[in-house]
JSON list of C-alpha atoms in Angstrom, two decimals:
[
{"chain": "A", "resi": 1, "resn": "UNK", "atom": "CA", "xyz": [155.72, 109.20, 123.54]},
{"chain": "A", "resi": 2, "resn": "UNK", "atom": "CA", "xyz": [152.29, 108.23, 122.42]},
{"chain": "A", "resi": 3, "resn": "UNK", "atom": "CA", "xyz": [149.25, 108.16, 124.68]},
{"chain": "A", "resi": 4, "resn": "UNK", "atom": "CA", "xyz": [147.39, 104.90, 124.24]},
{"chain": "A", "resi": 5, "resn": "UNK", "atom": "CA", "xyz": [144.66, 105.68, 126.78]},
{"chain": "A", "resi": 6, "resn": "UNK", "atom": "CA", "xyz": [142.88, 108.05, 124.43]},
{"chain": "A", "resi": 7, "resn": "UNK", "atom": "CA", "xyz": [142.01, 105.37, 121.91]},
{"chain": "A", "resi": 8, "resn": "UNK", "atom": "CA", "xyz": [141.73, 102.30, 124.10]},
{"chain": "A", "resi": 9, "resn": "UNK", "atom": "CA", "xyz": [138.78, 101.48, 126.26]},
{"chain": "A", "resi": 10, "resn": "UNK", "atom": "CA", "xyz": [139.45, 100.69, 129.89]},
{"chain": "A", "resi": 11, "resn": "UNK", "atom": "CA", "xyz": [138.83, 96.99, 130.49]},
{"chain": "A", "resi": 12, "resn": "UNK", "atom": "CA", "xyz": [137.97, 97.33, 134.18]},
{"chain": "A", "resi": 13, "resn": "UNK", "atom": "CA", "xyz": [134.31, 97.46, 134.98]},
{"chain": "A", "resi": 14, "resn": "UNK", "atom": "CA", "xyz": [132.70, 98.48, 138.20]},
{"chain": "A", "resi": 15, "resn": "UNK", "atom": "CA", "xyz": [130.21, 95.98, 139.51]},
{"chain": "A", "resi": 16, "resn": "UNK", "atom": "CA", "xyz": [127.64, 97.27, 141.90]},
{"chain": "A", "resi": 17, "resn": "UNK", "atom": "CA", "xyz": [126.80, 94.92, 144.70]},
{"chain": "A", "resi": 18, "resn": "UNK", "atom": "CA", "xyz": [123.05, 94.54, 145.17]},
{"chain": "A", "resi": 19, "resn": "UNK", "atom": "CA", "xyz": [121.71, 94.35, 148.71]},
{"chain": "A", "resi": 20, "resn": "UNK", "atom": "CA", "xyz": [120.11, 91.07, 149.78]},
{"chain": "A", "resi": 21, "resn": "UNK", "atom": "CA", "xyz": [116.52, 90.68, 148.67]},
{"chain": "A", "resi": 22, "resn": "UNK", "atom": "CA", "xyz": [115.28, 89.78, 152.15]},
{"chain": "A", "resi": 23, "resn": "UNK", "atom": "CA", "xyz": [116.64, 93.07, 153.50]},
{"chain": "A", "resi": 24, "resn": "UNK", "atom": "CA", "xyz": [114.81, 95.03, 150.81]},
{"chain": "A", "resi": 25, "resn": "UNK", "atom": "CA", "xyz": [111.56, 93.25, 151.65]},
{"chain": "A", "resi": 26, "resn": "UNK", "atom": "CA", "xyz": [112.12, 93.79, 155.37]},
{"chain": "A", "resi": 27, "resn": "UNK", "atom": "CA", "xyz": [112.55, 97.53, 154.83]},
{"chain": "A", "resi": 28, "resn": "UNK", "atom": "CA", "xyz": [109.48, 97.66, 152.60]},
{"chain": "A", "resi": 29, "resn": "UNK", "atom": "CA", "xyz": [107.43, 95.70, 155.16]},
{"chain": "A", "resi": 30, "resn": "UNK", "atom": "CA", "xyz": [108.60, 97.90, 158.04]},
{"chain": "A", "resi": 31, "resn": "UNK", "atom": "CA", "xyz": [107.54, 101.08, 156.27]},
{"chain": "A", "resi": 32, "resn": "UNK", "atom": "CA", "xyz": [104.46, 99.31, 154.91]},
{"chain": "A", "resi": 33, "resn": "UNK", "atom": "CA", "xyz": [103.17, 99.03, 158.47]},
{"chain": "A", "resi": 34, "resn": "UNK", "atom": "CA", "xyz": [103.21, 102.82, 158.83]},
{"chain": "A", "resi": 35, "resn": "UNK", "atom": "CA", "xyz": [101.48, 103.27, 155.48]},
{"chain": "A", "resi": 36, "resn": "UNK", "atom": "CA", "xyz": [98.89, 100.67, 156.53]},
{"chain": "A", "resi": 37, "resn": "UNK", "atom": "CA", "xyz": [98.27, 102.64, 159.72]},
{"chain": "A", "resi": 38, "resn": "UNK", "atom": "CA", "xyz": [97.61, 105.74, 157.60]},
{"chain": "A", "resi": 39, "resn": "UNK", "atom": "CA", "xyz": [95.09, 103.76, 155.53]},
{"chain": "A", "resi": 40, "resn": "UNK", "atom": "CA", "xyz": [93.47, 102.42, 158.71]},
{"chain": "A", "resi": 41, "resn": "UNK", "atom": "CA", "xyz": [93.26, 105.94, 160.12]},
{"chain": "A", "resi": 42, "resn": "UNK", "atom": "CA", "xyz": [91.69, 107.26, 156.90]},
{"chain": "A", "resi": 43, "resn": "UNK", "atom": "CA", "xyz": [89.11, 104.45, 156.88]},
{"chain": "A", "resi": 44, "resn": "UNK", "atom": "CA", "xyz": [88.35, 105.29, 160.52]},
{"chain": "A", "resi": 45, "resn": "UNK", "atom": "CA", "xyz": [87.81, 108.93, 159.57]},
{"chain": "A", "resi": 46, "resn": "UNK", "atom": "CA", "xyz": [85.53, 107.91, 156.71]},
{"chain": "A", "resi": 47, "resn": "UNK", "atom": "CA", "xyz": [83.43, 105.60, 158.86]},
{"chain": "A", "resi": 48, "resn": "UNK", "atom": "CA", "xyz": [83.46, 107.94, 161.88]},
{"chain": "A", "resi": 49, "resn": "UNK", "atom": "CA", "xyz": [82.45, 111.06, 159.98]},
{"chain": "A", "resi": 50, "resn": "UNK", "atom": "CA", "xyz": [79.76, 109.14, 158.12]},
{"chain": "A", "resi": 51, "resn": "UNK", "atom": "CA", "xyz": [78.39, 107.90, 161.45]},
{"chain": "A", "resi": 52, "resn": "UNK", "atom": "CA", "xyz": [78.56, 111.41, 162.90]},
{"chain": "A", "resi": 53, "resn": "UNK", "atom": "CA", "xyz": [76.68, 112.81, 159.93]},
{"chain": "A", "resi": 54, "resn": "UNK", "atom": "CA", "xyz": [74.00, 110.16, 160.28]},
{"chain": "A", "resi": 55, "resn": "UNK", "atom": "CA", "xyz": [73.63, 110.86, 163.99]},
{"chain": "A", "resi": 56, "resn": "UNK", "atom": "CA", "xyz": [73.09, 114.53, 163.10]},
{"chain": "A", "resi": 57, "resn": "UNK", "atom": "CA", "xyz": [70.38, 113.39, 160.66]},
{"chain": "A", "resi": 58, "resn": "UNK", "atom": "CA", "xyz": [72.37, 114.53, 157.64]},
{"chain": "A", "resi": 59, "resn": "UNK", "atom": "CA", "xyz": [74.90, 113.00, 155.26]},
{"chain": "A", "resi": 60, "resn": "UNK", "atom": "CA", "xyz": [78.37, 113.57, 153.87]},
{"chain": "A", "resi": 61, "resn": "UNK", "atom": "CA", "xyz": [78.54, 115.90, 150.90]},
{"chain": "A", "resi": 62, "resn": "UNK", "atom": "CA", "xyz": [79.95, 114.75, 147.57]},
{"chain": "A", "resi": 63, "resn": "UNK", "atom": "CA", "xyz": [83.01, 116.85, 148.31]},
{"chain": "A", "resi": 64, "resn": "UNK", "atom": "CA", "xyz": [83.30, 115.14, 151.72]},
{"chain": "A", "resi": 65, "resn": "UNK", "atom": "CA", "xyz": [83.18, 111.69, 150.15]},
{"chain": "A", "resi": 66, "resn": "UNK", "atom": "CA", "xyz": [85.82, 112.73, 147.62]},
{"chain": "A", "resi": 67, "resn": "UNK", "atom": "CA", "xyz": [88.19, 114.09, 150.27]},
{"chain": "A", "resi": 68, "resn": "UNK", "atom": "CA", "xyz": [87.76, 111.12, 152.60]},
{"chain": "A", "resi": 69, "resn": "UNK", "atom": "CA", "xyz": [88.15, 108.50, 149.86]},
{"chain": "A", "resi": 70, "resn": "UNK", "atom": "CA", "xyz": [91.22, 110.35, 148.53]},
{"chain": "A", "resi": 71, "resn": "UNK", "atom": "CA", "xyz": [92.68, 110.14, 152.05]},
{"chain": "A", "resi": 72, "resn": "UNK", "atom": "CA", "xyz": [92.20, 106.34, 151.96]},
{"chain": "A", "resi": 73, "resn": "UNK", "atom": "CA", "xyz": [93.76, 105.90, 148.51]},
{"chain": "A", "resi": 74, "resn": "UNK", "atom": "CA", "xyz": [96.68, 108.32, 148.90]},
{"chain": "A", "resi": 75, "resn": "UNK", "atom": "CA", "xyz": [98.89, 106.19, 151.21]},
{"chain": "A", "resi": 76, "resn": "UNK", "atom": "CA", "xyz": [98.51, 103.16, 148.94]},
{"chain": "A", "resi": 77, "resn": "UNK", "atom": "CA", "xyz": [99.50, 105.13, 145.84]},
{"chain": "A", "resi": 78, "resn": "UNK", "atom": "CA", "xyz": [102.44, 106.87, 147.52]},
{"chain": "A", "resi": 79, "resn": "UNK", "atom": "CA", "xyz": [103.73, 103.58, 148.96]},
{"chain": "A", "resi": 80, "resn": "UNK", "atom": "CA", "xyz": [103.57, 101.92, 145.55]},
{"chain": "A", "resi": 81, "resn": "UNK", "atom": "CA", "xyz": [105.37, 104.86, 143.94]},
{"chain": "A", "resi": 82, "resn": "UNK", "atom": "CA", "xyz": [108.04, 105.04, 146.66]},
{"chain": "A", "resi": 83, "resn": "UNK", "atom": "CA", "xyz": [108.62, 101.29, 146.49]},
{"chain": "A", "resi": 84, "resn": "UNK", "atom": "CA", "xyz": [108.89, 101.43, 142.69]},
{"chain": "A", "resi": 85, "resn": "UNK", "atom": "CA", "xyz": [111.34, 104.35, 142.82]},
{"chain": "A", "resi": 86, "resn": "UNK", "atom": "CA", "xyz": [113.47, 102.66, 145.50]},
{"chain": "A", "resi": 87, "resn": "UNK", "atom": "CA", "xyz": [113.57, 99.17, 144.03]},
{"chain": "A", "resi": 88, "resn": "UNK", "atom": "CA", "xyz": [116.97, 97.89, 143.01]},
{"chain": "A", "resi": 89, "resn": "UNK", "atom": "CA", "xyz": [118.82, 100.62, 144.85]},
{"chain": "A", "resi": 90, "resn": "UNK", "atom": "CA", "xyz": [120.87, 100.49, 148.03]},
{"chain": "A", "resi": 91, "resn": "UNK", "atom": "CA", "xyz": [118.82, 99.72, 151.12]},
{"chain": "A", "resi": 92, "resn": "UNK", "atom": "CA", "xyz": [119.50, 103.19, 152.55]},
{"chain": "A", "resi": 93, "resn": "UNK", "atom": "CA", "xyz": [118.14, 104.83, 149.42]},
{"chain": "A", "resi": 94, "resn": "UNK", "atom": "CA", "xyz": [115.08, 102.58, 149.48]},
{"chain": "A", "resi": 95, "resn": "UNK", "atom": "CA", "xyz": [114.46, 103.37, 153.15]},
{"chain": "A", "resi": 96, "resn": "UNK", "atom": "CA", "xyz": [114.88, 107.09, 152.51]},
{"chain": "A", "resi": 97, "resn": "UNK", "atom": "CA", "xyz": [112.49, 106.97, 149.55]},
{"chain": "A", "resi": 98, "resn": "UNK", "atom": "CA", "xyz": [109.83, 105.19, 151.61]},
{"chain": "A", "resi": 99, "resn": "UNK", "atom": "CA", "xyz": [110.38, 107.62, 154.49]},
{"chain": "A", "resi": 100, "resn": "UNK", "atom": "CA", "xyz": [109.98, 110.67, 152.24]},
{"chain": "A", "resi": 101, "resn": "UNK", "atom": "CA", "xyz": [106.77, 109.16, 150.86]},
{"chain": "A", "resi": 102, "resn": "UNK", "atom": "CA", "xyz": [105.51, 108.60, 154.40]},
{"chain": "A", "resi": 103, "resn": "UNK", "atom": "CA", "xyz": [106.29, 112.22, 155.29]},
{"chain": "A", "resi": 104, "resn": "UNK", "atom": "CA", "xyz": [104.44, 113.34, 152.17]},
{"chain": "A", "resi": 105, "resn": "UNK", "atom": "CA", "xyz": [101.36, 111.34, 153.13]},
{"chain": "A", "resi": 106, "resn": "UNK", "atom": "CA", "xyz": [101.46, 112.77, 156.65]},
{"chain": "A", "resi": 107, "resn": "UNK", "atom": "CA", "xyz": [101.77, 116.34, 155.36]},
{"chain": "A", "resi": 108, "resn": "UNK", "atom": "CA", "xyz": [98.92, 115.95, 152.87]},
{"chain": "A", "resi": 109, "resn": "UNK", "atom": "CA", "xyz": [96.71, 114.28, 155.49]},
{"chain": "A", "resi": 110, "resn": "UNK", "atom": "CA", "xyz": [97.41, 117.09, 157.93]},
{"chain": "A", "resi": 111, "resn": "UNK", "atom": "CA", "xyz": [96.63, 119.67, 155.25]},
{"chain": "A", "resi": 112, "resn": "UNK", "atom": "CA", "xyz": [93.35, 117.95, 154.43]},
{"chain": "A", "resi": 113, "resn": "UNK", "atom": "CA", "xyz": [92.22, 118.06, 158.06]},
{"chain": "A", "resi": 114, "resn": "UNK", "atom": "CA", "xyz": [93.43, 121.64, 158.53]},
{"chain": "A", "resi": 115, "resn": "UNK", "atom": "CA", "xyz": [91.94, 123.08, 155.34]},
{"chain": "A", "resi": 116, "resn": "UNK", "atom": "CA", "xyz": [88.61, 121.26, 155.24]},
{"chain": "A", "resi": 117, "resn": "UNK", "atom": "CA", "xyz": [86.57, 121.68, 158.36]},
{"chain": "A", "resi": 118, "resn": "UNK", "atom": "CA", "xyz": [83.77, 119.33, 159.35]},
{"chain": "A", "resi": 119, "resn": "UNK", "atom": "CA", "xyz": [81.22, 121.82, 158.11]},
{"chain": "A", "resi": 120, "resn": "UNK", "atom": "CA", "xyz": [82.51, 121.53, 154.53]},
{"chain": "A", "resi": 121, "resn": "UNK", "atom": "CA", "xyz": [82.35, 117.72, 154.54]},
{"chain": "A", "resi": 122, "resn": "UNK", "atom": "CA", "xyz": [78.78, 117.38, 155.84]},
{"chain": "A", "resi": 123, "resn": "UNK", "atom": "CA", "xyz": [75.71, 118.62, 153.98]}
]
């Protein structure tokens, strides 16, 4: 008996069904609201700490500006990266990717506020 499977290529192909585009956008928009809240919160911290420094007749240090602007930019960058990594995948994978990115932003934001006290941000 000869084995023909060793030399022949299997003619069946597996087609992966792509999730509907509207569902992918709905997931991205849902998580985008949470990322937008993080940006809004970071802008509030930037404006609030700048106002506090001015009321104390001082200003934010260069390091303070850097940390606070980084906190504004970080959620936007992580959202874009998570969306890019999750595009074209199953909707569960996309949602998980966006969720992990959101958790990363929350952890970094918490670390920034825990590590850098107000005294280090104001001159």
